[in-house]
Short mmCIF file of C-alpha atoms in Angstrom, two decimals:
data_model
loop_
_atom_site.label_atom_id
_atom_site.label_comp_id
_atom_site.label_asym_id
_atom_site.label_seq_id
_atom_site.Cartn_x
_atom_site.Cartn_y
_atom_site.Cartn_z
CA UNK A 187 -20.10 -6.71 -36.56
CA UNK A 188 -22.68 -6.77 -33.77
CA UNK A 189 -22.33 -4.79 -30.55
CA UNK A 190 -21.62 -8.03 -28.70
CA UNK A 191 -18.89 -8.96 -31.18
CA UNK A 192 -17.39 -5.48 -30.88
CA UNK A 193 -17.37 -5.76 -27.10
CA UNK A 194 -15.70 -9.16 -27.22
CA UNK A 195 -13.08 -7.95 -29.70
CA UNK A 196 -12.29 -4.95 -27.50
CA UNK A 197 -12.03 -7.16 -24.46
CA UNK A 198 -9.74 -9.66 -26.20
CA UNK A 199 -7.40 -6.87 -27.34
CA UNK A 200 -7.70 -4.77 -24.19
CA UNK A 201 -5.72 -4.37 -20.95
CA UNK A 202 -6.62 -7.80 -19.58
CA UNK A 203 -5.34 -9.46 -22.76
CA UNK A 204 -2.13 -7.40 -22.49
CA UNK A 205 -1.49 -8.81 -19.02
CA UNK A 206 -2.02 -12.31 -20.39
CA UNK A 207 0.36 -11.53 -23.26
CA UNK A 208 3.14 -10.55 -20.85
CA UNK A 209 2.35 -13.35 -18.37
CA UNK A 210 5.93 -14.70 -18.42
CA UNK A 211 7.44 -11.28 -17.73
CA UNK A 212 5.14 -10.68 -14.76
CA UNK A 213 5.82 -14.20 -13.49
CA UNK A 214 9.54 -13.44 -13.53
CA UNK A 215 8.98 -10.25 -11.51
CA UNK A 216 6.84 -11.52 -8.63
CA UNK A 217 8.71 -12.66 -5.48
CA UNK A 218 9.31 -16.40 -5.19
CA UNK A 219 6.67 -16.90 -2.47
CA UNK A 220 3.92 -15.48 -4.71
CA UNK A 221 2.05 -17.85 -7.01
CA UNK A 222 2.59 -16.24 -10.41
CA UNK A 223 -0.44 -17.82 -12.09
CA UNK A 224 -2.70 -16.71 -9.26
CA UNK A 225 -1.24 -13.19 -9.41
CA UNK A 226 -1.95 -12.97 -13.15
CA UNK A 227 -5.52 -14.23 -12.64
CA UNK A 228 -6.10 -11.58 -9.97
CA UNK A 229 -4.64 -8.87 -12.19
CA UNK A 230 -6.80 -9.87 -15.14
CA UNK A 231 -9.90 -10.09 -12.97
CA UNK A 232 -9.26 -6.69 -11.41
CA UNK A 233 -9.50 -4.92 -14.76
CA UNK A 234 -11.98 -7.13 -16.49
CA UNK A 235 -14.53 -6.66 -13.73
CA UNK A 236 -14.58 -2.86 -13.85
CA UNK A 237 -15.55 -0.92 -16.98
CA UNK A 238 -14.06 2.36 -15.70
CA UNK A 239 -10.73 0.69 -15.02
CA UNK A 240 -10.81 -0.95 -18.45
CA UNK A 241 -11.44 2.39 -20.14
CA UNK A 242 -8.72 4.18 -18.17
CA UNK A 243 -6.19 1.43 -18.80
CA UNK A 244 -7.01 1.42 -22.51
CA UNK A 245 -6.22 5.15 -22.73
CA UNK A 246 -2.55 4.42 -21.97
CA UNK A 247 -1.75 0.72 -22.04
CA UNK A 248 1.97 1.36 -21.55
CA UNK A 249 1.43 3.30 -18.32
CA UNK A 250 -1.06 0.70 -17.09
CA UNK A 251 1.40 -2.14 -17.70
CA UNK A 252 4.14 -0.22 -15.85
CA UNK A 253 1.86 0.23 -12.83
CA UNK A 254 1.09 -3.49 -12.90
CA UNK A 255 4.84 -4.15 -13.11
CA UNK A 256 5.27 -2.24 -9.86
CA UNK A 257 2.60 -4.38 -8.19
CA UNK A 258 4.29 -7.55 -9.50
CA UNK A 259 7.74 -6.50 -8.31
CA UNK A 260 6.38 -5.77 -4.83
CA UNK A 261 4.35 -8.99 -4.87
CA UNK A 262 1.11 -7.15 -4.07
CA UNK A 263 -2.36 -8.00 -5.35
CA UNK A 264 -3.61 -5.36 -7.82
CA UNK A 265 -7.17 -4.16 -7.46
CA UNK A 266 -7.22 -4.82 -3.70
CA UNK A 267 -6.40 -2.78 -0.57
CA UNK A 268 -2.83 -4.00 -1.01
CA UNK A 269 -2.50 -2.15 -4.32
CA UNK A 270 -5.30 0.12 -5.47
CA UNK A 271 -5.92 0.70 -9.18
CA UNK A 272 -7.49 4.14 -9.61
CA UNK A 273 -8.61 6.01 -12.75
CA UNK A 274 -7.06 9.49 -12.80
CA UNK A 275 -7.67 12.25 -15.36
CA UNK A 276 -4.51 13.39 -17.16
CA UNK A 277 -3.79 16.66 -18.95
CA UNK A 278 -1.37 14.81 -21.23
CA UNK A 279 -4.30 12.64 -22.31
CA UNK A 280 -6.66 15.59 -22.89
CA UNK A 281 -8.45 15.04 -19.63
CA UNK A 282 -9.11 11.37 -20.25
CA UNK A 283 -8.56 8.99 -17.31
CA UNK A 284 -5.47 6.83 -16.97
CA UNK A 285 -4.53 4.22 -14.36
CA UNK A 286 -2.49 5.03 -11.26
CA UNK A 287 -1.41 2.27 -8.90
CA UNK A 288 -1.37 3.11 -5.18
CA UNK A 289 0.12 0.91 -2.47
CA UNK A 290 -2.47 0.59 0.29
CA UNK A 291 -1.81 0.19 4.00
CA UNK A 292 -2.35 -3.56 3.78
CA UNK A 293 0.35 -3.69 1.11
CA UNK A 294 2.85 -1.93 3.38
CA UNK A 295 1.96 -4.26 6.26
CA UNK A 296 2.51 -7.22 3.93
CA UNK A 297 5.98 -5.89 3.02
CA UNK A 298 6.88 -5.52 6.70
CA UNK A 299 5.81 -9.08 7.50
CA UNK A 300 7.63 -10.40 4.46
CA UNK A 301 10.93 -8.93 5.65
CA UNK A 302 10.83 -11.43 8.49
CA UNK A 303 11.83 -9.21 11.43
CA UNK A 304 8.37 -8.42 12.82
CA UNK A 305 5.99 -10.92 14.38
CA UNK A 306 3.07 -8.49 14.70
CA UNK A 307 2.16 -5.17 13.09
CA UNK A 308 -0.43 -3.05 14.86
CA UNK A 309 -2.06 -0.16 13.02
CA UNK A 310 -5.28 1.35 14.35
CA UNK A 311 -7.39 4.45 13.91
CA UNK A 312 -8.44 6.39 17.01
CA UNK A 313 -11.89 7.97 17.16
CA UNK A 314 -13.18 10.73 19.38
CA UNK A 315 -15.02 8.49 21.85
CA UNK A 316 -12.14 6.02 22.25
CA UNK A 317 -9.71 6.12 25.19
CA UNK A 318 -6.09 6.49 24.10
CA UNK A 319 -3.01 6.78 26.33
CA UNK A 320 0.64 6.81 25.32
CA UNK A 321 3.61 8.52 26.97
CA UNK A 322 6.91 8.06 25.08
CA UNK A 323 9.68 6.92 27.38
CA UNK A 324 7.21 5.52 29.89
CA UNK A 325 5.01 3.27 27.77
CA UNK A 326 6.46 0.80 25.30
CA UNK A 327 3.17 0.80 23.37
CA UNK A 328 -0.16 2.69 23.42
CA UNK A 329 -3.20 1.69 25.47
CA UNK A 330 -6.23 2.00 23.20
CA UNK A 331 -9.66 1.17 24.62
CA UNK A 332 -12.63 0.91 22.27
CA UNK A 333 -16.30 0.39 23.01
CA UNK A 334 -16.95 -1.99 20.13
CA UNK A 335 -20.70 -1.97 20.79
CA UNK A 336 -21.13 1.81 20.81
CA UNK A 337 -23.50 3.16 18.18
CA UNK A 338 -21.02 5.87 17.27
CA UNK A 339 -17.32 6.01 18.13
CA UNK A 340 -17.16 9.55 16.80
CA UNK A 341 -15.03 11.08 14.03
CA UNK A 342 -11.43 10.12 13.33
CA UNK A 343 -8.99 12.03 15.54
CA UNK A 344 -5.74 10.11 15.12
CA UNK A 345 -3.93 6.95 14.10
CA UNK A 346 -0.98 4.95 15.38
CA UNK A 347 1.26 2.08 14.27
CA UNK A 348 4.02 -0.06 15.72
CA UNK A 349 5.57 -3.48 15.26
CA UNK A 350 6.45 -6.18 17.76
CA UNK A 351 9.70 -7.75 16.63
CA UNK A 352 10.31 -11.50 16.75
CA UNK A 353 12.43 -11.17 19.90
CA UNK A 354 9.60 -9.32 21.68
CA UNK A 355 11.05 -5.82 21.34
CA UNK A 356 8.67 -3.05 20.32
CA UNK A 357 9.58 -0.78 17.41
CA UNK A 358 9.24 2.96 17.41
CA UNK A 359 5.59 3.90 17.96
CA UNK A 360 4.19 6.23 15.31
CA UNK A 361 1.32 8.47 16.46
CA UNK A 362 -0.34 10.97 14.11
CA UNK A 363 -3.10 13.43 14.92
CA UNK A 364 -5.65 14.76 12.43
CA UNK A 365 -3.50 17.77 11.48
CA UNK A 366 -0.55 15.54 10.58
CA UNK A 367 -2.70 13.20 8.51
CA UNK A 368 -4.17 16.19 6.67
CA UNK A 369 -0.63 17.28 5.80
CA UNK A 370 -0.11 13.95 4.04
CA UNK A 371 -3.47 14.28 2.31
CA UNK A 372 -2.56 17.79 1.10
CA UNK A 373 0.46 16.32 -0.71
CA UNK A 374 -1.69 13.81 -2.56
CA UNK A 375 -2.14 14.59 -6.25
CA UNK A 376 -5.49 12.77 -6.18
CA UNK A 377 -7.17 14.33 -3.17
CA UNK A 378 -9.89 15.93 -5.34
CA UNK A 379 -10.54 12.81 -7.42
CA UNK A 380 -13.75 10.89 -6.78
CA UNK A 381 -11.76 7.67 -7.28
CA UNK A 382 -9.03 8.50 -4.77
CA UNK A 383 -8.88 6.25 -1.68
CA UNK A 384 -8.84 9.49 0.32
CA UNK A 385 -12.45 9.91 -0.77
CA UNK A 386 -13.58 6.28 -1.14
CA UNK A 387 -11.88 4.77 1.92
CA UNK A 388 -10.68 7.58 4.18
CA UNK A 389 -9.91 5.45 7.24
CA UNK A 390 -7.67 3.18 5.18
CA UNK A 391 -5.65 6.22 4.12
CA UNK A 392 -5.30 7.35 7.74
CA UNK A 393 -3.97 3.87 8.53
CA UNK A 394 -1.64 4.06 5.56
CA UNK A 395 -0.28 7.43 6.71
CA UNK A 396 0.81 5.84 9.99
CA UNK A 397 2.14 2.55 8.67
CA UNK A 398 4.08 4.36 5.92
CA UNK A 399 5.93 6.29 8.64
CA UNK A 400 6.46 3.03 10.53
CA UNK A 401 8.09 1.56 7.41
CA UNK A 402 10.98 3.99 7.95
CA UNK A 403 11.79 2.24 11.23
CA UNK A 404 11.32 -1.45 10.42
CA UNK A 405 12.52 -3.52 7.44
CA UNK A 406 10.09 -3.82 4.55
CA UNK A 407 12.12 -5.85 2.06
CA UNK A 408 13.27 -9.45 2.24
CA UNK A 409 16.45 -8.41 0.43
CA UNK A 410 17.33 -6.00 3.24
CA UNK A 411 16.71 -8.70 5.85
CA UNK A 412 18.90 -11.17 3.96
CA UNK A 413 21.71 -8.62 3.75
CA UNK A 414 21.49 -8.04 7.52
CA UNK A 415 21.83 -11.76 8.18
CA UNK A 416 24.72 -12.20 5.75
CA UNK A 417 26.54 -9.36 7.47
CA UNK A 418 26.49 -11.33 10.74
CA UNK A 419 27.44 -14.85 9.68
CA UNK A 420 30.95 -15.02 11.16
CA UNK A 421 29.70 -16.87 14.25
CA UNK A 422 26.49 -18.49 15.36
CA UNK A 423 26.21 -15.89 18.13
CA UNK A 424 26.35 -13.04 15.64
CA UNK A 425 23.53 -14.58 13.59
CA UNK A 426 21.38 -14.61 16.71
CA UNK A 427 22.45 -11.01 17.43
CA UNK A 428 21.23 -9.94 13.99
CA UNK A 429 17.66 -10.09 15.31
CA UNK A 430 17.13 -6.63 16.79
CA UNK A 431 16.89 -6.33 20.57
CA UNK A 432 15.95 -2.64 20.39
CA UNK A 433 13.87 -0.42 18.09
CA UNK A 434 15.61 -0.20 14.75
CA UNK A 435 16.83 3.12 13.31
CA UNK A 436 15.27 4.29 10.04
CA UNK A 437 15.74 1.56 7.43
CA UNK A 438 15.84 1.36 3.62
CA UNK A 439 12.32 0.59 2.46
CA UNK A 440 10.97 -1.22 -0.57
CA UNK A 441 8.67 1.79 -0.88
CA UNK A 442 11.64 4.15 -1.18
CA UNK A 443 12.71 2.40 -4.38
CA UNK A 444 9.36 2.03 -6.11
CA UNK A 445 7.30 4.60 -4.18
CA UNK A 446 4.06 3.99 -6.09
CA UNK A 447 2.29 5.96 -3.40
CA UNK A 448 -0.73 8.21 -3.66
CA UNK A 449 1.40 11.27 -2.95
CA UNK A 450 4.14 10.36 -5.40
CA UNK A 451 4.72 11.62 -8.95
CA UNK A 452 3.28 10.05 -12.06
CA UNK A 453 4.52 10.23 -15.65
CA UNK A 454 1.52 12.19 -16.86
CA UNK A 455 0.39 15.46 -15.27
CA UNK A 456 -2.91 14.90 -13.53
CA UNK A 457 -6.05 16.97 -13.52
CA UNK A 458 -7.53 17.71 -10.07
#
């Protein structure tokens, strides 16, 4: 068999083909608003277009398919900033890379919007040369001034996130300085990996650190939102009252159930 034939045979039996094989199962998992066929095409394309991902997925197909199952259940696009697919070396696999799925900040923002309570989600990084003002109790939201035409805004110094609810109320404002973000990074089991988003897209991980904390204060699952509405259906007035008029207390999060986060555990012990 020629090298080309070998390559085609490997491709046809590899991770992408496995996703195709379980197409119906993935289609049953994705939320109703997600086009299942499009999701499968994106998933197949994400692995097929990257040799390192293909190799890592092939080293443990079962683990790879479970990570893709998480993406499907959350309705996030694998291989994008909604749901990163990263090769990670594993001691259980003799140092060979395996696939770890990581929910990105855009994925968390998508889950917040999908819950239906927020009209706008703001998450921004603050750099040294920006102007940032926020006094809790006085300001309902930060004032962040940026010189968009500056040659250099300076290094990252902080990040913040908040949501504007559909009734106009502002959620809790999350503000993190560099030290706090570094605490989250220190908990990451991939911080030393060249493939980790902490090393390939640092600003995105700063944004994620803030919006992940925000997710504790605003709904992130459509199921939770539906339960809130059903709990207030005795009168028309109570249905209207179910839309929050004040910042919500910490809420159950879709991430609490699946938690496919960068700082979460994985089945196989990883090599730094």
